[in-house]
Amino acid sequence: MDELEFRRKAYAEPHSQDEAFLEAANADSAKHDFLSDLKSLDNKIADALHVSPPEDLTERLILRQQLKQHQKVKRTTSFVVSMAASVAFVAGVTFTMLRTGEIDLTSYAIAHQHHGPEHFSASKDISFAKINHELNGIKGLKGGHFTKQPGQVVFAKYCDFQGIKGMHLVMQNKTGGQVTVFIIPNEDRMIAKSNFEKDGFEGMTFDQNGNYMILVGKDQQDLNYVKKEIKDTFI
Amino acid sequence: MLKHFRNKKADSTVSIDMITKQRRYESLVRALNTDIYRYAYWLCGDKHVAEDVTQETFLRAWKALDSLKDDKAAKAWLITILRRENARRFERKQFDYSDIEQDHLEDVFSGSNEQHAEQHLLRRQIGNLEMEYREPLLLQVIGGFTGDEIASILDLNRNTVMTRLFRARNQLKEAMEKTETRGLSHG
């Protein structure tokens, strides 16, 4: 290692553990002293560079990060809350739209027909006064009621047409044919075909004093008979 | 129900991750805040600015902590962030801190006794060093990095780094000797 190389190395890396460098320093006392000088300068440089940080710097660094983190969590939480609110809002709107969507009365009527028994017991004869009492409980009917007995009624219960309360009657003519009658308050969103046929059932829909009448039965003649009865007795 | 359970489990994994990250961050702060602060101080020459830059550096480090794979590389990683933060500071406002630093150095860390006189002088001289000579010296003395590591942090080749280290010490030595002889001649 020549003189120049040694000096350059000593300035650049006085604490170098490079073997050739250390050997060179040990072999020559002038080099050794030169290196010692530089090492001592380097120690002074190190002392000079070692300024003290503020005492509580560690705590402040951690605190600052935790405050940031806290804000972030809060932001995330409020984001989640607002997301949840949006979802709830959309769900609410969807639900309302479902409730206010068009209602196809005829398919509901058929579905009701399927759920009920095939044939109601013929022994009952429910009085029109009793039916009127029940009809009173349906606000949307606007006071629609029977003025006299519309033939034999073997079944009378409330029913639900997608949130709309209606009346479910089963009437029987003299030959034993049964016809289901749904009396439903008129609402704009309802659609109903005036005549329909499905799954072996015949049906008809007509308006009686602003209320829907849906008749479902097996026989067209029975339907016509019941229709006439209702036309005569329901106002 | 199952879904609920799964969510809960995922939540707790997330919070365990958060706790691990928090501990890792705190260890990093405790182990390296002094070195980072010192480096920042000698980079910008002002006590308060140094603290701001150190805060920003550690905050960025927290955000990017997942990208630090090897904890042994933490110091070099933090210094890289610090250098970027310091550069950003100059982008934000063009302000020459090197004017302040000369006056400031004497105020902030000066002791009253004789023994420290030489150190103040040396600090002043270090503050006078050009940044291109000062930084490799900081990395070597404060950071304890080898020539190769310094070269990689500063994106220079190793020979350039060694030359700059040589010049940095050479300048300091000459400056100190000059003041010494001046002192002697006065004495």
Coordinates of C-alpha atoms in Angstrom, one line a residue:
Chain A
M1 CA 0.0 0.0 0.0
D2 CA 1.7 3.2 -1.1
E3 CA 1.8 6.5 0.8
L4 CA -1.0 8.2 -1.2
E5 CA -3.3 5.2 -1.1
F6 CA -2.8 4.9 2.7
R7 CA -3.5 8.6 3.3
R8 CA -6.6 8.5 1.1
K9 CA -7.9 5.4 3.0
A10 CA -7.0 7.0 6.4
Y11 CA -9.1 10.1 5.6
A12 CA -12.0 8.2 4.1
E13 CA -12.2 5.4 6.6
P14 CA -9.9 5.9 9.6
H15 CA -11.6 3.0 11.4
S16 CA -11.2 0.6 8.5
Q17 CA -10.4 -3.0 9.5
D18 CA -8.9 -3.7 6.0
E19 CA -5.9 -6.0 6.6
A20 CA -3.5 -4.3 4.2
F21 CA -4.4 -1.0 5.7
L22 CA -3.8 -2.1 9.3
E23 CA -0.5 -3.8 8.3
A24 CA 0.7 -0.7 6.6
A25 CA -0.1 1.4 9.7
N26 CA 1.7 -1.0 12.0
A27 CA 4.8 -1.3 9.8
D28 CA 5.5 2.4 9.7
S29 CA 5.5 4.6 12.8
A30 CA 4.9 7.8 10.8
K31 CA 1.8 6.2 9.2
H32 CA 0.8 5.0 12.6
D33 CA 0.9 8.5 14.1
F34 CA -0.8 9.9 11.1
L35 CA -3.6 7.4 11.5
S36 CA -3.8 8.1 15.2
D37 CA -4.2 11.8 14.6
L38 CA -7.0 11.1 12.2
K39 CA -8.7 8.7 14.5
S40 CA -8.6 11.2 17.3
L41 CA -10.1 13.8 14.9
D42 CA -12.8 11.3 14.0
N43 CA -13.7 10.8 17.6
K44 CA -14.1 14.5 17.9
I45 CA -16.2 14.6 14.8
A46 CA -18.4 11.8 16.2
D47 CA -18.8 13.7 19.5
A48 CA -19.6 16.9 17.6
L49 CA -22.2 15.2 15.5
H50 CA -23.9 13.5 18.4
V51 CA -26.3 16.3 19.3
S52 CA -29.0 15.3 21.8
P53 CA -32.6 15.0 20.6
P54 CA -35.3 16.7 22.7
E55 CA -35.9 14.6 25.8
D56 CA -39.4 13.5 25.1
L57 CA -39.0 12.9 21.3
T58 CA -39.7 9.2 21.6
E59 CA -43.0 9.8 23.3
R60 CA -44.0 12.6 20.9
L61 CA -43.3 10.4 17.9
I62 CA -45.5 7.6 19.3
L63 CA -48.2 10.1 20.4
R64 CA -48.3 11.7 17.0
Q65 CA -48.7 8.4 15.2
Q66 CA -51.4 7.3 17.6
L67 CA -53.4 10.5 17.1
K68 CA -53.1 10.0 13.3
Q69 CA -54.2 6.4 13.7
H70 CA -57.1 7.3 15.9
Q71 CA -58.3 9.9 13.3
K72 CA -58.0 7.2 10.6
V73 CA -60.0 4.7 12.7
K74 CA -62.6 7.4 13.3
R75 CA -62.8 8.2 9.6
T76 CA -63.1 4.5 8.8
T77 CA -65.8 4.1 11.4
S78 CA -67.8 7.0 10.0
F79 CA -67.3 5.6 6.5
V80 CA -68.7 2.3 7.7
V81 CA -71.6 4.0 9.4
S82 CA -72.4 6.0 6.3
M83 CA -72.1 2.9 4.2
A84 CA -74.5 1.1 6.5
A85 CA -76.9 4.1 6.3
S86 CA -76.8 4.0 2.5
V87 CA -77.4 0.3 2.4
A88 CA -80.3 0.7 4.9
F89 CA -81.7 3.6 2.7
V90 CA -81.5 1.5 -0.5
A91 CA -83.1 -1.4 1.3
G92 CA -85.8 0.8 2.5
V93 CA -86.5 2.3 -0.9
T94 CA -86.5 -1.1 -2.5
F95 CA -88.9 -2.5 0.1
T96 CA -91.2 0.5 -0.4
M97 CA -91.0 0.1 -4.1
L98 CA -91.9 -3.6 -3.8
R99 CA -94.8 -2.6 -1.6
T100 CA -96.0 0.0 -4.0
G101 CA -95.3 -2.0 -7.1
E102 CA -98.0 -3.3 -9.3
I103 CA -100.0 -6.1 -7.9
D104 CA -101.5 -8.6 -10.2
L105 CA -104.6 -9.6 -8.3
T106 CA -105.5 -12.5 -10.4
S107 CA -102.4 -14.5 -9.7
Y108 CA -102.7 -13.7 -6.1
A109 CA -106.3 -14.9 -6.2
I110 CA -105.3 -18.2 -7.7
A111 CA -102.5 -18.6 -5.2
H112 CA -105.0 -18.1 -2.4
Q113 CA -107.3 -20.6 -4.0
H114 CA -104.4 -23.2 -3.9
H115 CA -103.7 -22.5 -0.3
G116 CA -107.3 -23.0 0.8
P117 CA -109.0 -26.4 1.0
E118 CA -110.4 -28.0 -2.1
H119 CA -113.9 -27.8 -0.9
F120 CA -115.3 -26.0 2.1
S121 CA -117.8 -27.6 4.4
A122 CA -121.3 -26.8 3.1
S123 CA -122.9 -26.9 6.5
K124 CA -122.0 -23.4 7.5
D125 CA -124.2 -20.5 6.6
I126 CA -122.6 -17.2 7.7
S127 CA -125.0 -14.4 8.0
F128 CA -124.5 -11.2 6.0
A129 CA -124.6 -9.2 9.2
K130 CA -121.6 -11.0 10.4
I131 CA -119.8 -10.5 7.1
N132 CA -120.7 -6.8 7.2
H133 CA -119.2 -6.6 10.7
E134 CA -115.9 -8.1 9.3
L135 CA -116.1 -5.8 6.2
N136 CA -116.3 -2.9 8.6
G137 CA -112.8 -3.7 9.7
I138 CA -111.4 -3.1 6.2
K139 CA -110.9 0.6 6.0
G140 CA -110.1 0.8 2.3
L141 CA -113.6 -0.5 1.4
K142 CA -115.1 2.9 2.2
G143 CA -118.1 1.3 3.8
G144 CA -118.9 -1.2 1.2
H145 CA -121.3 -3.8 2.6
F146 CA -124.0 -6.3 1.8
T147 CA -127.6 -5.1 2.0
K148 CA -129.0 -8.6 2.3
Q149 CA -127.9 -12.2 2.3
P150 CA -126.0 -13.0 -0.9
G151 CA -126.9 -16.7 -0.9
Q152 CA -125.1 -19.2 1.2
V153 CA -121.7 -18.1 2.5
V154 CA -119.7 -21.1 3.9
F155 CA -116.4 -19.2 4.6
A156 CA -115.5 -15.6 5.5
K157 CA -112.0 -14.5 6.6
Y158 CA -109.6 -11.6 6.1
C159 CA -106.9 -12.2 3.6
D160 CA -103.8 -10.3 2.6
F161 CA -103.0 -9.2 -1.0
Q162 CA -99.4 -8.1 -0.6
G163 CA -100.1 -5.8 2.3
I164 CA -103.6 -5.0 1.3
K165 CA -106.3 -6.3 3.6
G166 CA -109.2 -7.9 1.8
M167 CA -112.1 -10.2 2.4
H168 CA -112.1 -13.8 1.4
L169 CA -115.6 -15.4 1.1
V170 CA -116.6 -18.8 -0.2
M171 CA -120.2 -18.9 -1.6
Q172 CA -122.2 -21.9 -2.5
N173 CA -125.1 -22.2 -4.9
K174 CA -128.0 -24.5 -4.7
T175 CA -126.3 -27.3 -6.7
G176 CA -123.3 -27.3 -4.4
G177 CA -120.9 -25.4 -6.7
Q178 CA -118.5 -23.2 -4.7
V179 CA -117.1 -19.9 -5.8
T180 CA -114.4 -17.9 -4.0
V181 CA -115.0 -14.2 -3.7
F182 CA -112.3 -11.7 -2.9
I183 CA -113.4 -8.2 -2.0
I184 CA -110.5 -5.9 -2.2
P185 CA -110.3 -2.1 -1.8
N186 CA -109.4 -0.5 -5.1
E187 CA -105.9 0.9 -5.3
D188 CA -104.2 2.4 -8.3
R189 CA -101.4 0.0 -8.4
M190 CA -103.6 -3.0 -8.9
I191 CA -104.0 -4.7 -12.2
A192 CA -106.5 -7.4 -12.8
K193 CA -107.8 -9.1 -15.9
S194 CA -111.6 -9.1 -16.2
N195 CA -111.6 -12.7 -17.2
F196 CA -108.8 -15.2 -16.5
E197 CA -108.2 -18.9 -16.5
K198 CA -105.4 -20.8 -14.7
D199 CA -104.7 -24.2 -13.3
G200 CA -108.2 -25.4 -14.0
F201 CA -109.8 -22.4 -12.3
E202 CA -112.0 -19.8 -14.0
G203 CA -111.9 -16.3 -12.8
M204 CA -113.5 -12.9 -13.3
T205 CA -112.9 -9.4 -11.9
F206 CA -115.3 -6.6 -11.8
D207 CA -115.8 -3.3 -10.1
Q208 CA -118.5 -3.0 -7.6
N209 CA -119.0 0.5 -6.1
G210 CA -115.3 1.3 -6.4
N211 CA -114.1 -2.0 -4.9
Y212 CA -112.6 -5.0 -6.7
M213 CA -114.5 -8.2 -6.8
I214 CA -112.6 -11.2 -7.8
L215 CA -114.4 -14.5 -8.3
V216 CA -112.6 -17.8 -8.7
G217 CA -114.4 -21.0 -9.3
K218 CA -114.5 -24.2 -11.4
D219 CA -117.5 -23.4 -13.4
Q220 CA -118.3 -20.3 -15.5
Q221 CA -122.0 -20.6 -14.7
D222 CA -121.4 -20.6 -11.0
L223 CA -119.3 -17.4 -11.4
N224 CA -122.1 -15.7 -13.3
Y225 CA -124.6 -16.7 -10.6
V226 CA -122.4 -15.3 -7.8
K227 CA -121.6 -12.2 -9.8
K228 CA -125.4 -11.5 -10.1
E229 CA -125.9 -12.1 -6.4
I230 CA -123.1 -9.6 -5.5
K231 CA -124.3 -7.0 -8.0
D232 CA -127.7 -7.2 -6.3
T233 CA -126.6 -7.2 -2.7
F234 CA -123.2 -5.4 -2.3
I235 CA -123.1 -1.6 -2.3
Chain B
M1 CA -74.4 -17.1 12.3
L2 CA -71.4 -18.7 10.7
K3 CA -70.7 -15.6 8.7
H4 CA -71.0 -13.5 11.8
F5 CA -68.5 -15.8 13.5
R6 CA -66.1 -15.6 10.5
N7 CA -66.3 -11.8 10.5
K8 CA -65.5 -11.7 14.2
K9 CA -62.5 -13.9 13.6
A10 CA -61.3 -11.7 10.7
D11 CA -61.8 -8.6 12.9
S12 CA -59.6 -10.0 15.7
T13 CA -56.9 -11.0 13.2
V14 CA -56.9 -7.4 11.9
S15 CA -56.6 -6.1 15.4
I16 CA -53.8 -8.5 16.3
D17 CA -52.0 -7.3 13.1
M18 CA -52.6 -3.7 14.3
I19 CA -51.1 -4.5 17.7
T20 CA -48.0 -6.2 16.1
K21 CA -47.6 -3.2 13.8
Q22 CA -47.9 -0.8 16.7
R23 CA -45.2 -2.7 18.7
R24 CA -42.9 -2.8 15.7
Y25 CA -43.3 0.9 15.2
E26 CA -42.6 1.7 18.8
S27 CA -39.5 -0.4 18.8
L28 CA -38.4 1.3 15.6
V29 CA -38.9 4.7 17.3
R30 CA -37.1 3.8 20.4
A31 CA -34.2 2.3 18.6
L32 CA -33.6 4.8 15.9
N33 CA -35.2 8.2 16.8
T34 CA -31.9 9.6 18.1
D35 CA -29.9 8.7 15.0
I36 CA -32.7 10.0 12.7
Y37 CA -33.0 13.2 14.7
R38 CA -29.3 13.8 14.5
Y39 CA -29.2 13.1 10.8
A40 CA -32.1 15.5 10.3
Y41 CA -30.4 18.1 12.4
W42 CA -27.2 18.0 10.4
L43 CA -29.2 17.9 7.2
C44 CA -31.2 21.0 7.9
G45 CA -29.2 22.7 10.6
D46 CA -32.2 23.7 12.8
K47 CA -33.4 22.1 16.0
H48 CA -37.1 22.7 15.3
V49 CA -37.0 21.9 11.7
A50 CA -35.1 18.7 12.5
E51 CA -37.9 17.6 14.9
D52 CA -40.6 18.4 12.3
V53 CA -38.7 16.4 9.6
T54 CA -38.2 13.5 12.1
Q55 CA -41.9 13.5 12.9
E56 CA -42.8 13.4 9.2
T57 CA -40.3 10.7 8.6
F58 CA -41.7 8.4 11.3
L59 CA -45.3 9.1 10.2
R60 CA -44.4 8.1 6.7
A61 CA -42.6 5.1 8.1
W62 CA -45.7 4.1 10.0
K63 CA -47.8 4.3 6.9
A64 CA -45.4 2.2 4.9
L65 CA -44.3 -0.1 7.7
D66 CA -45.5 -3.2 5.9
S67 CA -43.1 -2.6 3.1
L68 CA -40.1 -2.9 5.5
K69 CA -39.4 -6.6 5.3
D70 CA -36.0 -6.8 7.0
D71 CA -35.7 -4.9 10.3
K72 CA -31.9 -4.8 9.9
A73 CA -32.4 -2.5 6.9
A74 CA -34.6 -0.2 9.0
K75 CA -32.0 2.5 9.5
A76 CA -31.2 2.8 5.9
W77 CA -34.9 2.7 5.0
L78 CA -35.7 5.5 7.5
I79 CA -32.8 7.6 6.2
T80 CA -34.1 7.2 2.7
I81 CA -37.5 8.4 3.9
L82 CA -35.9 11.3 5.8
R83 CA -33.9 12.5 2.8
R84 CA -37.1 12.5 0.7
E85 CA -39.0 14.4 3.4
N86 CA -36.2 16.9 3.6
A87 CA -36.2 17.4 -0.2
R88 CA -39.9 17.8 0.0
R89 CA -39.5 20.6 2.5
F90 CA -37.4 22.5 0.0
E91 CA -40.0 21.9 -2.7
R92 CA -42.7 23.4 -0.4
K93 CA -40.8 26.6 0.4
Q94 CA -37.5 27.8 -0.8
F95 CA -35.8 28.8 2.3
D96 CA -32.1 28.8 3.1
Y97 CA -31.7 27.2 6.5
S98 CA -27.9 27.2 6.2
D99 CA -27.9 30.9 7.1
I100 CA -29.7 30.1 10.4
E101 CA -27.6 27.1 11.2
Q102 CA -24.4 28.9 11.8
D103 CA -25.8 31.2 14.5
H104 CA -28.0 28.5 15.8
L105 CA -25.4 25.9 16.4
E106 CA -23.7 28.0 18.9
D107 CA -26.8 28.8 20.8
V108 CA -28.4 25.4 21.0
F109 CA -25.7 23.0 22.1
S110 CA -23.1 25.3 23.5
G111 CA -21.8 24.6 27.0
S112 CA -20.0 27.1 29.0
N113 CA -16.7 25.3 29.7
E114 CA -13.4 25.4 27.8
Q115 CA -13.5 21.7 26.9
H116 CA -16.4 22.3 24.7
A117 CA -14.9 25.2 22.8
E118 CA -13.2 22.9 20.3
Q119 CA -16.4 21.0 19.8
H120 CA -18.3 24.1 19.0
L121 CA -15.7 25.0 16.5
L122 CA -15.9 21.6 14.9
R123 CA -19.7 21.8 14.8
R124 CA -19.4 25.0 13.0
Q125 CA -17.0 23.6 10.5
I126 CA -19.2 20.6 9.9
G127 CA -22.1 23.0 9.3
N128 CA -19.9 24.7 6.8
L129 CA -19.2 21.6 4.8
E130 CA -20.9 21.3 1.4
M131 CA -23.8 19.0 1.6
E132 CA -22.2 16.6 -0.8
Y133 CA -19.3 16.1 1.6
R134 CA -21.3 16.4 4.8
E135 CA -23.9 13.7 4.0
P136 CA -21.4 10.8 3.4
L137 CA -19.7 11.8 6.6
L138 CA -23.0 11.7 8.5
L139 CA -23.9 8.3 7.1
Q140 CA -20.5 7.0 8.1
V141 CA -20.2 8.5 11.6
I142 CA -23.8 8.6 12.8
G143 CA -25.2 5.8 10.7
G144 CA -22.2 3.5 10.9
F145 CA -22.7 2.5 7.2
T146 CA -19.9 1.1 5.1
G147 CA -18.8 2.7 1.9
D148 CA -20.9 0.4 -0.2
E149 CA -24.0 1.1 1.9
I150 CA -23.5 4.8 1.7
A151 CA -23.1 4.5 -2.1
S152 CA -26.4 2.7 -2.3
I153 CA -28.3 5.2 0.0
L154 CA -26.9 8.2 -1.9
D155 CA -27.1 6.5 -5.3
L156 CA -23.5 7.2 -6.0
N157 CA -20.6 4.9 -6.9
R158 CA -18.3 3.7 -4.1
N159 CA -15.3 5.6 -5.4
T160 CA -17.2 8.9 -5.4
V161 CA -18.3 8.2 -1.8
M162 CA -14.7 7.5 -0.7
T163 CA -13.4 10.6 -2.4
R164 CA -16.1 12.7 -0.7
L165 CA -15.3 11.2 2.7
F166 CA -11.6 12.0 2.1
R167 CA -12.4 15.6 1.2
A168 CA -14.8 16.0 4.1
R169 CA -12.2 15.0 6.7
N170 CA -9.5 16.8 4.9
Q171 CA -11.4 20.0 5.0
L172 CA -12.3 19.6 8.7
K173 CA -8.7 18.8 9.6
E174 CA -7.4 21.8 7.7
A175 CA -10.0 24.1 9.2
M176 CA -9.2 22.9 12.7
E177 CA -5.5 23.2 12.2
K178 CA -5.9 26.7 10.9
T179 CA -7.8 27.8 13.9
E180 CA -5.3 26.1 16.2
T181 CA -2.3 27.9 14.6
R182 CA -4.2 31.1 14.7
G183 CA -4.9 30.5 18.4
L184 CA -1.3 29.7 19.0
S185 CA 0.0 32.8 17.3
H186 CA -2.4 34.9 19.3
G187 CA -1.3 33.2 22.5

